[in-house]
Amino acid sequence: MRFENPDYGTPLWPESVLTGSPATSVPEGLRINEALIDTAGPRWVELYNSTTSPIDVGGLHLTDTRDRLMKAVIPTNTLVPEKGWLALEDSTLGLDFSLDLPGGRDRVIIGLVNEAGTAIIDAYTFKPSVPEHSEARIPDGSGGMEVAADPTRDGANEVTVNNWIVLNEIQYHPMFDDPVREYLELFH
């Protein structure tokens, strides 16, 4: 099992859930891959299947809270295709990924939980920093989440790189160790 929390030192769930014996059907190769949280449109989380066979996620649970692991059930016969993606909207499942809850919040915990509600398959604390941009694993299914990714619902994750400004020259150790002579030149 894998768990990531940008607020290091704060456990996502009680240790008993994290170390308990998982149910017999914990699919390998299934990851929370991307989420679009801070948006005026539909909010969603994307699952990624890194295996060469489809994975039926029907009956698994998604949660956006630490105290109710079985908060939402994914409908039966819901497949994540081989080497593919599946996006699920919060409102469709009865979840609320919005940041506008009473009292406000700046992060959303999303957990993927086995059918019995006894083991967390994958979890991540999303803390959006740029509106209308997702947080996504680059590359898909592995690595850490990258902030300000381009939303790629049901597709390969990507981050647009600004290539029209180039670092042209840098002077970081000038003659006579004079910091006034340090500079950075950008070219457009």
PDB file of C-alpha atoms in Angstrom:
ATOM      1  CA  MET A   1       0.000   0.000   0.000  1.00  0.00           C
ATOM      2  CA  ARG A   2       1.161   3.544  -0.775  1.00  0.00           C
ATOM      3  CA  PHE A   3       0.177   6.782   0.887  1.00  0.00           C
ATOM      4  CA  GLU A   4       1.287  10.300   0.204  1.00  0.00           C
ATOM      5  CA  ASN A   5       0.611  13.332   2.340  1.00  0.00           C
ATOM      6  CA  PRO A   6       2.069  16.766   1.652  1.00  0.00           C
ATOM      7  CA  ASP A   7       1.636  17.540   5.359  1.00  0.00           C
ATOM      8  CA  TYR A   8       4.393  15.189   6.475  1.00  0.00           C
ATOM      9  CA  GLY A   9       3.933  13.911   9.981  1.00  0.00           C
ATOM     10  CA  THR A  10       0.134  13.895   9.806  1.00  0.00           C
ATOM     11  CA  PRO A  11      -1.230  10.385   9.241  1.00  0.00           C
ATOM     12  CA  LEU A  12      -4.005  10.187   6.668  1.00  0.00           C
ATOM     13  CA  TRP A  13      -5.824   7.370   8.492  1.00  0.00           C
ATOM     14  CA  PRO A  14      -5.499   5.421  11.742  1.00  0.00           C
ATOM     15  CA  GLU A  15      -2.643   2.927  11.796  1.00  0.00           C
ATOM     16  CA  SER A  16      -5.064  -0.002  12.221  1.00  0.00           C
ATOM     17  CA  VAL A  17      -6.515   0.670   8.750  1.00  0.00           C
ATOM     18  CA  LEU A  18      -3.100   1.130   7.187  1.00  0.00           C
ATOM     19  CA  THR A  19      -1.591  -2.041   8.623  1.00  0.00           C
ATOM     20  CA  GLY A  20      -4.691  -4.260   8.713  1.00  0.00           C
ATOM     21  CA  SER A  21      -4.883  -7.253   6.424  1.00  0.00           C
ATOM     22  CA  PRO A  22      -6.442  -6.246   3.108  1.00  0.00           C
ATOM     23  CA  ALA A  23      -9.396  -8.025   1.560  1.00  0.00           C
ATOM     24  CA  THR A  24      -8.667 -10.668  -1.042  1.00  0.00           C
ATOM     25  CA  SER A  25      -9.410  -8.306  -3.924  1.00  0.00           C
ATOM     26  CA  VAL A  26      -6.944  -5.434  -3.686  1.00  0.00           C
ATOM     27  CA  PRO A  27      -6.079  -4.799  -7.343  1.00  0.00           C
ATOM     28  CA  GLU A  28      -2.410  -4.359  -8.159  1.00  0.00           C
ATOM     29  CA  GLY A  29      -1.472  -1.609 -10.588  1.00  0.00           C
ATOM     30  CA  LEU A  30      -4.368   0.678  -9.652  1.00  0.00           C
ATOM     31  CA  ARG A  31      -3.471   4.222  -8.594  1.00  0.00           C
ATOM     32  CA  ILE A  32      -5.082   7.557  -7.919  1.00  0.00           C
ATOM     33  CA  ASN A  33      -3.486   9.358 -10.840  1.00  0.00           C
ATOM     34  CA  GLU A  34      -4.895  12.875 -11.098  1.00  0.00           C
ATOM     35  CA  ALA A  35      -7.564  15.171  -9.643  1.00  0.00           C
ATOM     36  CA  LEU A  36      -9.086  18.476 -10.658  1.00  0.00           C
ATOM     37  CA  ILE A  37     -10.304  20.121  -7.454  1.00  0.00           C
ATOM     38  CA  ASP A  38     -10.193  23.929  -7.812  1.00  0.00           C
ATOM     39  CA  THR A  39     -12.477  24.437 -10.808  1.00  0.00           C
ATOM     40  CA  ALA A  40     -15.716  26.131 -11.813  1.00  0.00           C
ATOM     41  CA  GLY A  41     -16.657  22.955 -13.706  1.00  0.00           C
ATOM     42  CA  PRO A  42     -17.039  19.360 -12.571  1.00  0.00           C
ATOM     43  CA  ARG A  43     -14.553  18.149  -9.956  1.00  0.00           C
ATOM     44  CA  TRP A  44     -13.089  14.698 -10.586  1.00  0.00           C
ATOM     45  CA  VAL A  45     -10.495  12.151  -9.588  1.00  0.00           C
ATOM     46  CA  GLU A  46      -8.815   9.870 -12.115  1.00  0.00           C
ATOM     47  CA  LEU A  47      -7.704   6.291 -11.583  1.00  0.00           C
ATOM     48  CA  TYR A  48      -4.935   4.696 -13.661  1.00  0.00           C
ATOM     49  CA  ASN A  49      -4.449   1.017 -14.435  1.00  0.00           C
ATOM     50  CA  SER A  50      -0.806   0.182 -15.152  1.00  0.00           C
ATOM     51  CA  THR A  51      -1.506  -3.497 -15.941  1.00  0.00           C
ATOM     52  CA  THR A  52      -2.172  -5.163 -19.290  1.00  0.00           C
ATOM     53  CA  SER A  53      -5.679  -6.267 -18.276  1.00  0.00           C
ATOM     54  CA  PRO A  54      -8.792  -4.235 -17.459  1.00  0.00           C
ATOM     55  CA  ILE A  55      -9.547  -3.830 -13.738  1.00  0.00           C
ATOM     56  CA  ASP A  56     -13.131  -3.899 -12.483  1.00  0.00           C
ATOM     57  CA  VAL A  57     -13.316  -1.245  -9.763  1.00  0.00           C
ATOM     58  CA  GLY A  58     -17.033  -1.769  -9.161  1.00  0.00           C
ATOM     59  CA  GLY A  59     -17.643  -2.197  -5.448  1.00  0.00           C
ATOM     60  CA  LEU A  60     -14.487  -0.355  -4.387  1.00  0.00           C
ATOM     61  CA  HIS A  61     -14.973   2.822  -2.376  1.00  0.00           C
ATOM     62  CA  LEU A  62     -13.818   6.413  -2.680  1.00  0.00           C
ATOM     63  CA  THR A  63     -13.762   8.704   0.310  1.00  0.00           C
ATOM     64  CA  ASP A  64     -12.994  12.338   0.951  1.00  0.00           C
ATOM     65  CA  THR A  65     -12.886  12.019   4.715  1.00  0.00           C
ATOM     66  CA  ARG A  66     -10.778  10.133   7.231  1.00  0.00           C
ATOM     67  CA  ASP A  67     -13.658   8.826   9.316  1.00  0.00           C
ATOM     68  CA  ARG A  68     -15.842   7.190   6.633  1.00  0.00           C
ATOM     69  CA  LEU A  69     -13.799   4.869   4.425  1.00  0.00           C
ATOM     70  CA  MET A  70     -16.891   3.460   2.716  1.00  0.00           C
ATOM     71  CA  LYS A  71     -18.436   6.873   1.990  1.00  0.00           C
ATOM     72  CA  ALA A  72     -19.038   6.270  -1.729  1.00  0.00           C
ATOM     73  CA  VAL A  73     -19.195   3.033  -3.667  1.00  0.00           C
ATOM     74  CA  ILE A  74     -18.073   2.849  -7.288  1.00  0.00           C
ATOM     75  CA  PRO A  75     -20.915   1.363  -9.386  1.00  0.00           C
ATOM     76  CA  THR A  76     -20.679  -2.322 -10.365  1.00  0.00           C
ATOM     77  CA  ASN A  77     -19.138  -3.238 -13.720  1.00  0.00           C
ATOM     78  CA  THR A  78     -17.022  -0.067 -13.813  1.00  0.00           C
ATOM     79  CA  LEU A  79     -13.816  -0.874 -15.695  1.00  0.00           C
ATOM     80  CA  VAL A  80     -10.483   0.876 -15.888  1.00  0.00           C
ATOM     81  CA  PRO A  81      -9.044  -0.256 -19.245  1.00  0.00           C
ATOM     82  CA  GLU A  82      -5.592  -1.827 -19.534  1.00  0.00           C
ATOM     83  CA  LYS A  83      -2.927   0.892 -19.443  1.00  0.00           C
ATOM     84  CA  GLY A  84      -5.867   3.309 -19.222  1.00  0.00           C
ATOM     85  CA  TRP A  85      -7.696   5.898 -17.169  1.00  0.00           C
ATOM     86  CA  LEU A  86     -11.085   6.367 -15.565  1.00  0.00           C
ATOM     87  CA  ALA A  87     -12.307   9.709 -14.210  1.00  0.00           C
ATOM     88  CA  LEU A  88     -15.024   9.791 -11.560  1.00  0.00           C
ATOM     89  CA  GLU A  89     -16.901  12.995 -10.658  1.00  0.00           C
ATOM     90  CA  ASP A  90     -17.428  13.777  -6.995  1.00  0.00           C
ATOM     91  CA  SER A  91     -21.077  14.826  -7.391  1.00  0.00           C
ATOM     92  CA  THR A  92     -21.977  11.590  -9.194  1.00  0.00           C
ATOM     93  CA  LEU A  93     -20.683   9.568  -6.249  1.00  0.00           C
ATOM     94  CA  GLY A  94     -22.135  11.790  -3.524  1.00  0.00           C
ATOM     95  CA  LEU A  95     -18.739  13.192  -2.535  1.00  0.00           C
ATOM     96  CA  ASP A  96     -17.671  16.821  -2.277  1.00  0.00           C
ATOM     97  CA  PHE A  97     -14.121  17.688  -3.333  1.00  0.00           C
ATOM     98  CA  SER A  98     -14.823  21.439  -3.209  1.00  0.00           C
ATOM     99  CA  LEU A  99     -12.752  23.815  -1.146  1.00  0.00           C
ATOM    100  CA  ASP A 100     -15.870  25.844  -0.285  1.00  0.00           C
ATOM    101  CA  LEU A 101     -17.151  23.763   2.619  1.00  0.00           C
ATOM    102  CA  PRO A 102     -18.382  25.594   5.731  1.00  0.00           C
ATOM    103  CA  GLY A 103     -15.287  26.756   7.574  1.00  0.00           C
ATOM    104  CA  GLY A 104     -13.264  26.462   4.348  1.00  0.00           C
ATOM    105  CA  ARG A 105     -10.354  24.175   3.578  1.00  0.00           C
ATOM    106  CA  ASP A 106      -7.279  24.285   1.388  1.00  0.00           C
ATOM    107  CA  ARG A 107      -6.827  20.550   0.786  1.00  0.00           C
ATOM    108  CA  VAL A 108      -8.892  17.487  -0.015  1.00  0.00           C
ATOM    109  CA  ILE A 109      -8.063  13.956   1.045  1.00  0.00           C
ATOM    110  CA  ILE A 110      -9.080  11.298  -1.471  1.00  0.00           C
ATOM    111  CA  GLY A 111      -8.772   7.627  -0.652  1.00  0.00           C
ATOM    112  CA  LEU A 112      -9.449   4.527  -2.744  1.00  0.00           C
ATOM    113  CA  VAL A 113     -10.600   1.761  -0.417  1.00  0.00           C
ATOM    114  CA  ASN A 114     -11.191  -1.976  -0.886  1.00  0.00           C
ATOM    115  CA  GLU A 115     -14.707  -3.467  -1.005  1.00  0.00           C
ATOM    116  CA  ALA A 116     -14.754  -4.441   2.677  1.00  0.00           C
ATOM    117  CA  GLY A 117     -13.582  -1.008   3.815  1.00  0.00           C
ATOM    118  CA  THR A 118     -10.645  -2.584   5.639  1.00  0.00           C
ATOM    119  CA  ALA A 119      -7.678  -1.436   3.530  1.00  0.00           C
ATOM    120  CA  ILE A 120      -6.711   1.699   1.661  1.00  0.00           C
ATOM    121  CA  ILE A 121      -5.511   0.871  -1.848  1.00  0.00           C
ATOM    122  CA  ASP A 122      -4.175   4.359  -2.556  1.00  0.00           C
ATOM    123  CA  ALA A 123      -4.621   7.825  -1.049  1.00  0.00           C
ATOM    124  CA  TYR A 124      -3.428  11.364  -1.566  1.00  0.00           C
ATOM    125  CA  THR A 125      -3.995  14.767   0.011  1.00  0.00           C
ATOM    126  CA  PHE A 126      -4.627  17.191  -2.837  1.00  0.00           C
ATOM    127  CA  LYS A 127      -3.761  20.828  -2.144  1.00  0.00           C
ATOM    128  CA  PRO A 128      -4.541  22.775  -5.322  1.00  0.00           C
ATOM    129  CA  SER A 129      -2.461  25.890  -5.835  1.00  0.00           C
ATOM    130  CA  VAL A 130      -3.525  27.026  -9.320  1.00  0.00           C
ATOM    131  CA  PRO A 131      -7.219  27.298 -10.291  1.00  0.00           C
ATOM    132  CA  GLU A 132      -8.330  25.164 -13.247  1.00  0.00           C
ATOM    133  CA  HIS A 133      -5.145  23.050 -13.064  1.00  0.00           C
ATOM    134  CA  SER A 134      -4.940  19.524 -11.742  1.00  0.00           C
ATOM    135  CA  GLU A 135      -2.453  17.676  -9.600  1.00  0.00           C
ATOM    136  CA  ALA A 136      -1.206  14.649 -11.515  1.00  0.00           C
ATOM    137  CA  ARG A 137       1.362  11.868 -11.459  1.00  0.00           C
ATOM    138  CA  ILE A 138       4.061  12.413 -14.042  1.00  0.00           C
ATOM    139  CA  PRO A 139       4.519   9.870 -15.569  1.00  0.00           C
ATOM    140  CA  ASP A 140       1.124   8.228 -15.222  1.00  0.00           C
ATOM    141  CA  GLY A 141       0.732   5.783 -12.352  1.00  0.00           C
ATOM    142  CA  SER A 142       4.150   6.392 -10.814  1.00  0.00           C
ATOM    143  CA  GLY A 143       6.188   9.157  -9.348  1.00  0.00           C
ATOM    144  CA  GLY A 144       4.876  11.986  -7.253  1.00  0.00           C
ATOM    145  CA  MET A 145       2.005  14.318  -7.911  1.00  0.00           C
ATOM    146  CA  GLU A 146       2.919  17.447  -9.835  1.00  0.00           C
ATOM    147  CA  VAL A 147       1.042  20.656  -9.123  1.00  0.00           C
ATOM    148  CA  ALA A 148      -0.322  22.897 -11.878  1.00  0.00           C
ATOM    149  CA  ALA A 149      -0.631  20.112 -14.404  1.00  0.00           C
ATOM    150  CA  ASP A 150      -2.843  20.493 -17.448  1.00  0.00           C
ATOM    151  CA  PRO A 151      -6.130  18.703 -16.742  1.00  0.00           C
ATOM    152  CA  THR A 152      -6.057  15.545 -18.881  1.00  0.00           C
ATOM    153  CA  ARG A 153      -9.233  13.753 -17.878  1.00  0.00           C
ATOM    154  CA  ASP A 154      -9.106  10.123 -19.058  1.00  0.00           C
ATOM    155  CA  GLY A 155      -5.776  10.711 -20.795  1.00  0.00           C
ATOM    156  CA  ALA A 156      -2.007  10.815 -20.351  1.00  0.00           C
ATOM    157  CA  ASN A 157      -0.863  13.429 -17.838  1.00  0.00           C
ATOM    158  CA  GLU A 158       1.181  16.420 -18.923  1.00  0.00           C
ATOM    159  CA  VAL A 159       2.497  19.751 -17.752  1.00  0.00           C
ATOM    160  CA  THR A 160       2.854  22.588 -20.231  1.00  0.00           C
ATOM    161  CA  VAL A 161       6.360  23.980 -20.166  1.00  0.00           C
ATOM    162  CA  ASN A 162       6.879  27.601 -21.050  1.00  0.00           C
ATOM    163  CA  ASN A 163       9.470  27.463 -23.835  1.00  0.00           C
ATOM    164  CA  TRP A 164       9.271  31.018 -25.108  1.00  0.00           C
ATOM    165  CA  ILE A 165      11.503  32.399 -22.347  1.00  0.00           C
ATOM    166  CA  VAL A 166      15.046  31.074 -22.207  1.00  0.00           C
ATOM    167  CA  LEU A 167      17.655  31.478 -19.504  1.00  0.00           C
ATOM    168  CA  ASN A 168      20.352  32.995 -21.684  1.00  0.00           C
ATOM    169  CA  GLU A 169      23.158  33.899 -19.303  1.00  0.00           C
ATOM    170  CA  ILE A 170      23.946  33.841 -15.605  1.00  0.00           C
ATOM    171  CA  GLN A 171      26.699  35.454 -13.588  1.00  0.00           C
ATOM    172  CA  TYR A 172      26.735  33.973 -10.119  1.00  0.00           C
ATOM    173  CA  HIS A 173      30.388  34.472  -9.141  1.00  0.00           C
ATOM    174  CA  PRO A 174      31.540  37.837 -10.512  1.00  0.00           C
ATOM    175  CA  MET A 175      35.031  39.278 -10.357  1.00  0.00           C
ATOM    176  CA  PHE A 176      36.080  40.666  -7.012  1.00  0.00           C
ATOM    177  CA  ASP A 177      33.200  38.741  -5.358  1.00  0.00           C
ATOM    178  CA  ASP A 178      30.978  41.780  -5.789  1.00  0.00           C
ATOM    179  CA  PRO A 179      27.317  40.645  -5.389  1.00  0.00           C
ATOM    180  CA  VAL A 180      26.133  43.803  -7.189  1.00  0.00           C
ATOM    181  CA  ARG A 181      27.592  42.316 -10.381  1.00  0.00           C
ATOM    182  CA  GLU A 182      25.538  39.105 -10.151  1.00  0.00           C
ATOM    183  CA  TYR A 183      22.860  38.857 -12.795  1.00  0.00           C
ATOM    184  CA  LEU A 184      20.490  36.618 -14.685  1.00  0.00           C
ATOM    185  CA  GLU A 185      19.610  37.268 -18.333  1.00  0.00           C
ATOM    186  CA  LEU A 186      16.378  35.996 -19.856  1.00  0.00           C
ATOM    187  CA  PHE A 187      15.796  35.896 -23.608  1.00  0.00           C
ATOM    188  CA  HIS A 188      12.408  36.110 -25.272  1.00  0.00           C
TER     189      HIS A 188
END
